[in-house]
Coordinates of C-alpha atoms in Angstrom, one line a residue:
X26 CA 109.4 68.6 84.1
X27 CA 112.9 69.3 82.9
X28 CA 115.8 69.2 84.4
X29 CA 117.5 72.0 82.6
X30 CA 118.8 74.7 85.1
X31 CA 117.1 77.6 83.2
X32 CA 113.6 75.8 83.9
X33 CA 114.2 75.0 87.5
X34 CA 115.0 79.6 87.5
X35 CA 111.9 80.1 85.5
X36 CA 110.4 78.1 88.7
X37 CA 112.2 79.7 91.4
X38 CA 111.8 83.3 90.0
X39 CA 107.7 82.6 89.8
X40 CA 108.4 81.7 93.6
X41 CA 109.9 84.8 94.2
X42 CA 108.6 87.3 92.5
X43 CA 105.1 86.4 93.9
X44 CA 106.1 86.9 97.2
X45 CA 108.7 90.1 96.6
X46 CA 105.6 91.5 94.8
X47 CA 103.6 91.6 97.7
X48 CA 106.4 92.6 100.3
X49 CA 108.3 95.1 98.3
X50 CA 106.5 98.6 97.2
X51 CA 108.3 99.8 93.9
X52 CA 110.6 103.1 94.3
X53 CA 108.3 104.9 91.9
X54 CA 105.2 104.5 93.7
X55 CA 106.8 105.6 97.0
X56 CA 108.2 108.7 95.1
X57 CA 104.7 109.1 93.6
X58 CA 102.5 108.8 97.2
X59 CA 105.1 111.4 98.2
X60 CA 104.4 113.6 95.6
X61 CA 100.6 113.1 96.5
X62 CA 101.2 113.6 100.4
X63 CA 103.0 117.1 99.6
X64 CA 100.3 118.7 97.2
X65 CA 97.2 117.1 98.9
X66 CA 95.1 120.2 99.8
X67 CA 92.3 118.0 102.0
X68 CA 93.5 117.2 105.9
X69 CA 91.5 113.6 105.4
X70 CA 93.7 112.7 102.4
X71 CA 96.6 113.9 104.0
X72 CA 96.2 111.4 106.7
X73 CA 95.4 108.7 104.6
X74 CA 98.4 108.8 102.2
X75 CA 100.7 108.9 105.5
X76 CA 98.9 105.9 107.1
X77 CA 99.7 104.3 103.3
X78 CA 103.3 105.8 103.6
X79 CA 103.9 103.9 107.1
X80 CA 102.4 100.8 105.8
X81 CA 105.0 100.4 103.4
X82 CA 107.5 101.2 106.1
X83 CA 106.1 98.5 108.4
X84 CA 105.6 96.3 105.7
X85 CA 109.3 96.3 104.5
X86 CA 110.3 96.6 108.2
X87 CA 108.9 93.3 109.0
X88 CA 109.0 91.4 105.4
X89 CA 105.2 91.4 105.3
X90 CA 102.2 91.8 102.9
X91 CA 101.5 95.4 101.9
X92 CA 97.8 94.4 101.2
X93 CA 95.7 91.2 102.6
X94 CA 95.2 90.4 99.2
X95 CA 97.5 88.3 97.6
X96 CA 95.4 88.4 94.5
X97 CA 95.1 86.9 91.1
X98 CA 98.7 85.9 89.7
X99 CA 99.2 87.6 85.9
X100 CA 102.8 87.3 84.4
X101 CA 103.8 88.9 81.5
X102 CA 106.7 86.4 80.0
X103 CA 109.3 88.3 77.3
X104 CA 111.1 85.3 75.8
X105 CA 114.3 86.2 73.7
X106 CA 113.9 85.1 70.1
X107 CA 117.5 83.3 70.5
X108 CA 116.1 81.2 73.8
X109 CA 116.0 77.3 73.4
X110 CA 113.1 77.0 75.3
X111 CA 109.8 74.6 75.3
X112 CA 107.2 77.5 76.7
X113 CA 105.2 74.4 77.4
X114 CA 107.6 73.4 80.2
X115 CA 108.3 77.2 81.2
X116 CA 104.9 77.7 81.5
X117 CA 104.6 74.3 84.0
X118 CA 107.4 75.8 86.0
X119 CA 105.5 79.4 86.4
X120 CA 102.7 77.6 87.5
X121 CA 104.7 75.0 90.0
X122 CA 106.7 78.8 91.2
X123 CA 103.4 79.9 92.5
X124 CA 101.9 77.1 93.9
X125 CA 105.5 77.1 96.1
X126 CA 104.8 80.6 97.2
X127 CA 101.8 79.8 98.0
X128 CA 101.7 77.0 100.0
X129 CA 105.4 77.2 101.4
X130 CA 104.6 81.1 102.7
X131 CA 101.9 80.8 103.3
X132 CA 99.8 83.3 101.2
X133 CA 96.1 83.5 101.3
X134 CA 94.5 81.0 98.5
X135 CA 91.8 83.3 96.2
X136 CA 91.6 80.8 93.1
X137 CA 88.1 79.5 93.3
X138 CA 85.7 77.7 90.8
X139 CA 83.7 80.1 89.3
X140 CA 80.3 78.9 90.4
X141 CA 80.6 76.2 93.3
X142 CA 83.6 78.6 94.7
X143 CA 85.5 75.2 95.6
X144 CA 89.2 76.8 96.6
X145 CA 92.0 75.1 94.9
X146 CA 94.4 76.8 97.7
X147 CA 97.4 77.2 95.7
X148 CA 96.4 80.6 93.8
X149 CA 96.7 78.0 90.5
X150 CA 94.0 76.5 88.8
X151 CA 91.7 76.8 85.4
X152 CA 93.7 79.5 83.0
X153 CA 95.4 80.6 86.3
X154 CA 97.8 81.8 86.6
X155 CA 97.3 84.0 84.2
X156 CA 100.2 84.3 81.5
X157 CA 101.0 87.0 78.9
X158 CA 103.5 86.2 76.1
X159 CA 105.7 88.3 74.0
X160 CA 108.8 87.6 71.9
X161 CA 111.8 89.7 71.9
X162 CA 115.3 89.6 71.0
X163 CA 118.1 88.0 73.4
X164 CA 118.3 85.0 74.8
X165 CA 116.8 85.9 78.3
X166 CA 113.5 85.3 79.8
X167 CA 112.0 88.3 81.7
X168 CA 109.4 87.3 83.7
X169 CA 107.1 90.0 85.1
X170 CA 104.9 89.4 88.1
X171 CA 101.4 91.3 89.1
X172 CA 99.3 89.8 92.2
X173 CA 96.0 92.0 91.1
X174 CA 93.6 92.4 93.7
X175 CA 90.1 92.1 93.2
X176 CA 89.1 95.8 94.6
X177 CA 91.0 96.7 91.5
X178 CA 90.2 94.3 88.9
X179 CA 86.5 94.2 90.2
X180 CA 86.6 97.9 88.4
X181 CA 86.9 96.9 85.0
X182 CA 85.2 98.1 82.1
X183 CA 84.8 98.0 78.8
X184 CA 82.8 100.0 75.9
X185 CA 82.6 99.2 72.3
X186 CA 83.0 103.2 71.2
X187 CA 82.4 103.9 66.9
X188 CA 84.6 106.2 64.8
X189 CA 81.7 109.2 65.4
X190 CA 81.8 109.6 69.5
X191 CA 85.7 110.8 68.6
X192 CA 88.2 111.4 70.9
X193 CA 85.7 113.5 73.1
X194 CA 84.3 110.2 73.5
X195 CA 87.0 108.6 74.7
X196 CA 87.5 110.7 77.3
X197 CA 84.2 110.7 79.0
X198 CA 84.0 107.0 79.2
X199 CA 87.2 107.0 80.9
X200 CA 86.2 109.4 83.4
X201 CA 83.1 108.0 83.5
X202 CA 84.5 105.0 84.7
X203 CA 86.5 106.5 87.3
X204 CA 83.0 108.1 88.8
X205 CA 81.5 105.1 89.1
X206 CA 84.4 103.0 90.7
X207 CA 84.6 106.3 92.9
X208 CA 86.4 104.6 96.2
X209 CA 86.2 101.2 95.8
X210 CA 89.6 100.4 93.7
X211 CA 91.7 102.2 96.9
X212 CA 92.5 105.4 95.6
X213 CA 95.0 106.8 94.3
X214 CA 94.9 104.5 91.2
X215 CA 97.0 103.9 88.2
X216 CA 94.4 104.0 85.2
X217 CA 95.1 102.0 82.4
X218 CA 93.6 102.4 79.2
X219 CA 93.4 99.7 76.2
X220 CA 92.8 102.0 73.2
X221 CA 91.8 100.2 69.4
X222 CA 92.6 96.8 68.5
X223 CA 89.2 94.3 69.5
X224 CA 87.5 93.7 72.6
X225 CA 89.7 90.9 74.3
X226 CA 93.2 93.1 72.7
X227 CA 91.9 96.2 74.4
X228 CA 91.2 94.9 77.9
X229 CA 94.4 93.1 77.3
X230 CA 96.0 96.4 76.7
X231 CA 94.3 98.0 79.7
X232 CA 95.7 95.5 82.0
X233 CA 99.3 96.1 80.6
X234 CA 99.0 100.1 80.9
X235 CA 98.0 99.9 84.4
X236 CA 100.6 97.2 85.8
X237 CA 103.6 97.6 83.9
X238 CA 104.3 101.4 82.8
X239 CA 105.9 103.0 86.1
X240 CA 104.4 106.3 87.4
X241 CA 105.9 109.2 85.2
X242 CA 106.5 107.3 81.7
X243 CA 104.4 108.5 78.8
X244 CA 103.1 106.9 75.5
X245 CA 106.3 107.5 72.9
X246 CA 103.3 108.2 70.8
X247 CA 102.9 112.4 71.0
X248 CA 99.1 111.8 70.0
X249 CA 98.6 109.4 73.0
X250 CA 100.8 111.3 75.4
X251 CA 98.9 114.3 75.0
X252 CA 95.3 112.5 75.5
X253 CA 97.8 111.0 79.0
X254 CA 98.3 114.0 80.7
X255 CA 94.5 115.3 79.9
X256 CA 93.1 112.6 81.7
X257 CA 95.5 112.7 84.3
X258 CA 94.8 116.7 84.9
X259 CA 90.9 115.8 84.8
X260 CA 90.8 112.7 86.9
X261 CA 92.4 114.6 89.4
X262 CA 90.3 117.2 89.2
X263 CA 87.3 115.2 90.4
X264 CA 87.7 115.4 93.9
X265 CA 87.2 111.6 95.0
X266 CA 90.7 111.8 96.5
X267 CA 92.8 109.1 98.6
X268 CA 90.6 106.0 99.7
X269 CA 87.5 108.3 98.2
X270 CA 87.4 110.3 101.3
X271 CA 88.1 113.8 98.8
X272 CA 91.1 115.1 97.8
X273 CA 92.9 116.6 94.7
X274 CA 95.2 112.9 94.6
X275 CA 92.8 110.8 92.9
X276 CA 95.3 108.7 90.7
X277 CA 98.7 108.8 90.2
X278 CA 98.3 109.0 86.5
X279 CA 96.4 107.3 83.2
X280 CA 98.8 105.3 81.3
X281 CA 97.3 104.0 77.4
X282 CA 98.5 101.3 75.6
X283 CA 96.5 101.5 72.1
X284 CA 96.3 99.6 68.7
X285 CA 95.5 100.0 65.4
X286 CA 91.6 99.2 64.9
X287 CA 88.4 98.3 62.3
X288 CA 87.6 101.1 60.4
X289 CA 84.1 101.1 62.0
X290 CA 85.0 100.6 65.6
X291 CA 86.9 101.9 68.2
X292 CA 87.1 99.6 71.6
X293 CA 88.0 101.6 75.0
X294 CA 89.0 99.1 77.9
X295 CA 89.8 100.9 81.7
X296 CA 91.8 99.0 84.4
X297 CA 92.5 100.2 87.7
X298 CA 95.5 99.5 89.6
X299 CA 95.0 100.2 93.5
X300 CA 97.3 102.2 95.3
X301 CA 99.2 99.1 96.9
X302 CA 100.4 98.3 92.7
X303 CA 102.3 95.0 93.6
X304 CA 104.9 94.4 90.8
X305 CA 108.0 92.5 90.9
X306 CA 110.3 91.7 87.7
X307 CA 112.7 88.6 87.2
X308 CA 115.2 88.2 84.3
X309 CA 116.5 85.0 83.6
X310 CA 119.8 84.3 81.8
X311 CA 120.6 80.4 79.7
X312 CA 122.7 80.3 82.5
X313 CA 120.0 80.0 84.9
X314 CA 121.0 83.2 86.9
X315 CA 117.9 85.6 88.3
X316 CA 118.2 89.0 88.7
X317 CA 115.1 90.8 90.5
X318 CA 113.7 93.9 89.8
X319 CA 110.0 96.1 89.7

């Protein structure tokens, strides 16, 4: 690996942002449980927000896990245009960051072989962890962790919609989906919506809507932020409520990131983020310097 300071950062803030992720709730989810706890109508969802609410307290109290699961690593890398970088290396040094957290923690191992379920015990392996590129201008790396758990991810879903089921369309599948995930993603959820581009870009789409856009951002498309807030209002309207046991608070909000598309299709991803949304940012100057964030 090389010895260039910036890489040895890249490494330490993969370290870090693992285990910040999981210790550290982000202020906009503890403004948005709030919000839940003081318009919940139901007595049982009341209860279950404030047990939520003093988990975080006790978790932060006592630097500990917020959730059991310490999930699947996903990063999502921006790497200024202007940095002299070999993403090779940077990606070794993500991958060596969270074998560190990991092991050195310790955090519960979850990568396994897909059929013999051999544990690797270092949350690495195979494509894992998994990383997300994009290139933007500057010279700094921003390196964005998300430790998904599996009751969330295990609620994803995908439908290959055509031009002619519309918009109405769209909006049934999505709820649709909710129904059927009902309490098993740990309500409330974020809800995040791939809209357009193909199969793999929309569920790539869906994972970025529900793990990066903070509660109470919209789509700076008016189109998409409209179709935001009618979900939203519906989802909520469902009545599955905190941890499914009823309620009005069934997400915090449904966040869509879309694409353009094929004239003769039009692909709808979902992707649930639990109520415990782990999150932790890192940006990385040439200089080697880290400065954490959600």
């Amino acid at each position: 690996m090389s010895a260039d300071p910036v890489y040895a950062a890249v490494e330490e803030a993969a370290e870090q942002s693992y285990i910040r992720a999981l210790k550290l709730y982000p202020p906009d989810l503890k403004d948005g449980l709030a919000r839940a706890r003081a318009t919940e109508t139901s007595d049982v969802g009341r209860d279950v927000l404030d047990t939520m609410l003093r988990s975080i307290e006790v978790a932060e109290r006592d630097e500990n896990l917020v959730c059991q699961d310490t999930g699947t690593v996903v990063y999502f890398l921006e790497v200024g245009r202007n940095a002299r970088l070999d993403l090779a290396s940077v990606a070794e040094r993500v991958r060596a960051g969270t074998e560190r957290a990991t092991v050195g923690h310790p955090l519960r191992p979850n990568a396994v072989h897909p059929i013999t379920r051999q544990n690797t015990y270092t949350n690495t392996g195979r494509h894992l962890p998994v990383l997300h590129w994009e290139f933007v201008e500057g010279d700094a790396v921003t390196l964005r962790c998300l430790p998904k758990g599996s009751g969330s991810e295990n609620n994803s879903y995908l439908k290959m919609l055509i031009p002619a089921d519309g918009v109405k369309g769209v909006k049934r599948f999505v709820l649709e989906c909710i129904v059927a995930s009902g309490p098993k993603p740990c309500p409330p959820n974020i809800i995040g919506v791939g809209l357009g581009g193909t199969s793999d870009l929309a569920t790539a789409l869906a994972k970025r809507a529900a793990a990066l856009r903070p509660i109470g951002s919209h789509s700076d498309d008016p189109v998409i932020a409209e179709l935001e807030e009618e979900l939203t209002e519906a989802a909520n309207s469902l009545g599955i409520g905190p941890m499914g046991l009823g309620g009005r608070n069934t997400v915090f909000c449904v966040n869509i990131e879309f694409a353009h598309t094929h004239i003769t299709q039009n692909p709808v991803a979902v992707n649930h983020q639990c109520w415990a949304a782990r999150r932790c940012s890192a940006v990385i100057t040439p200089d080697g310097a880290i400065t954490y964030g959600f």
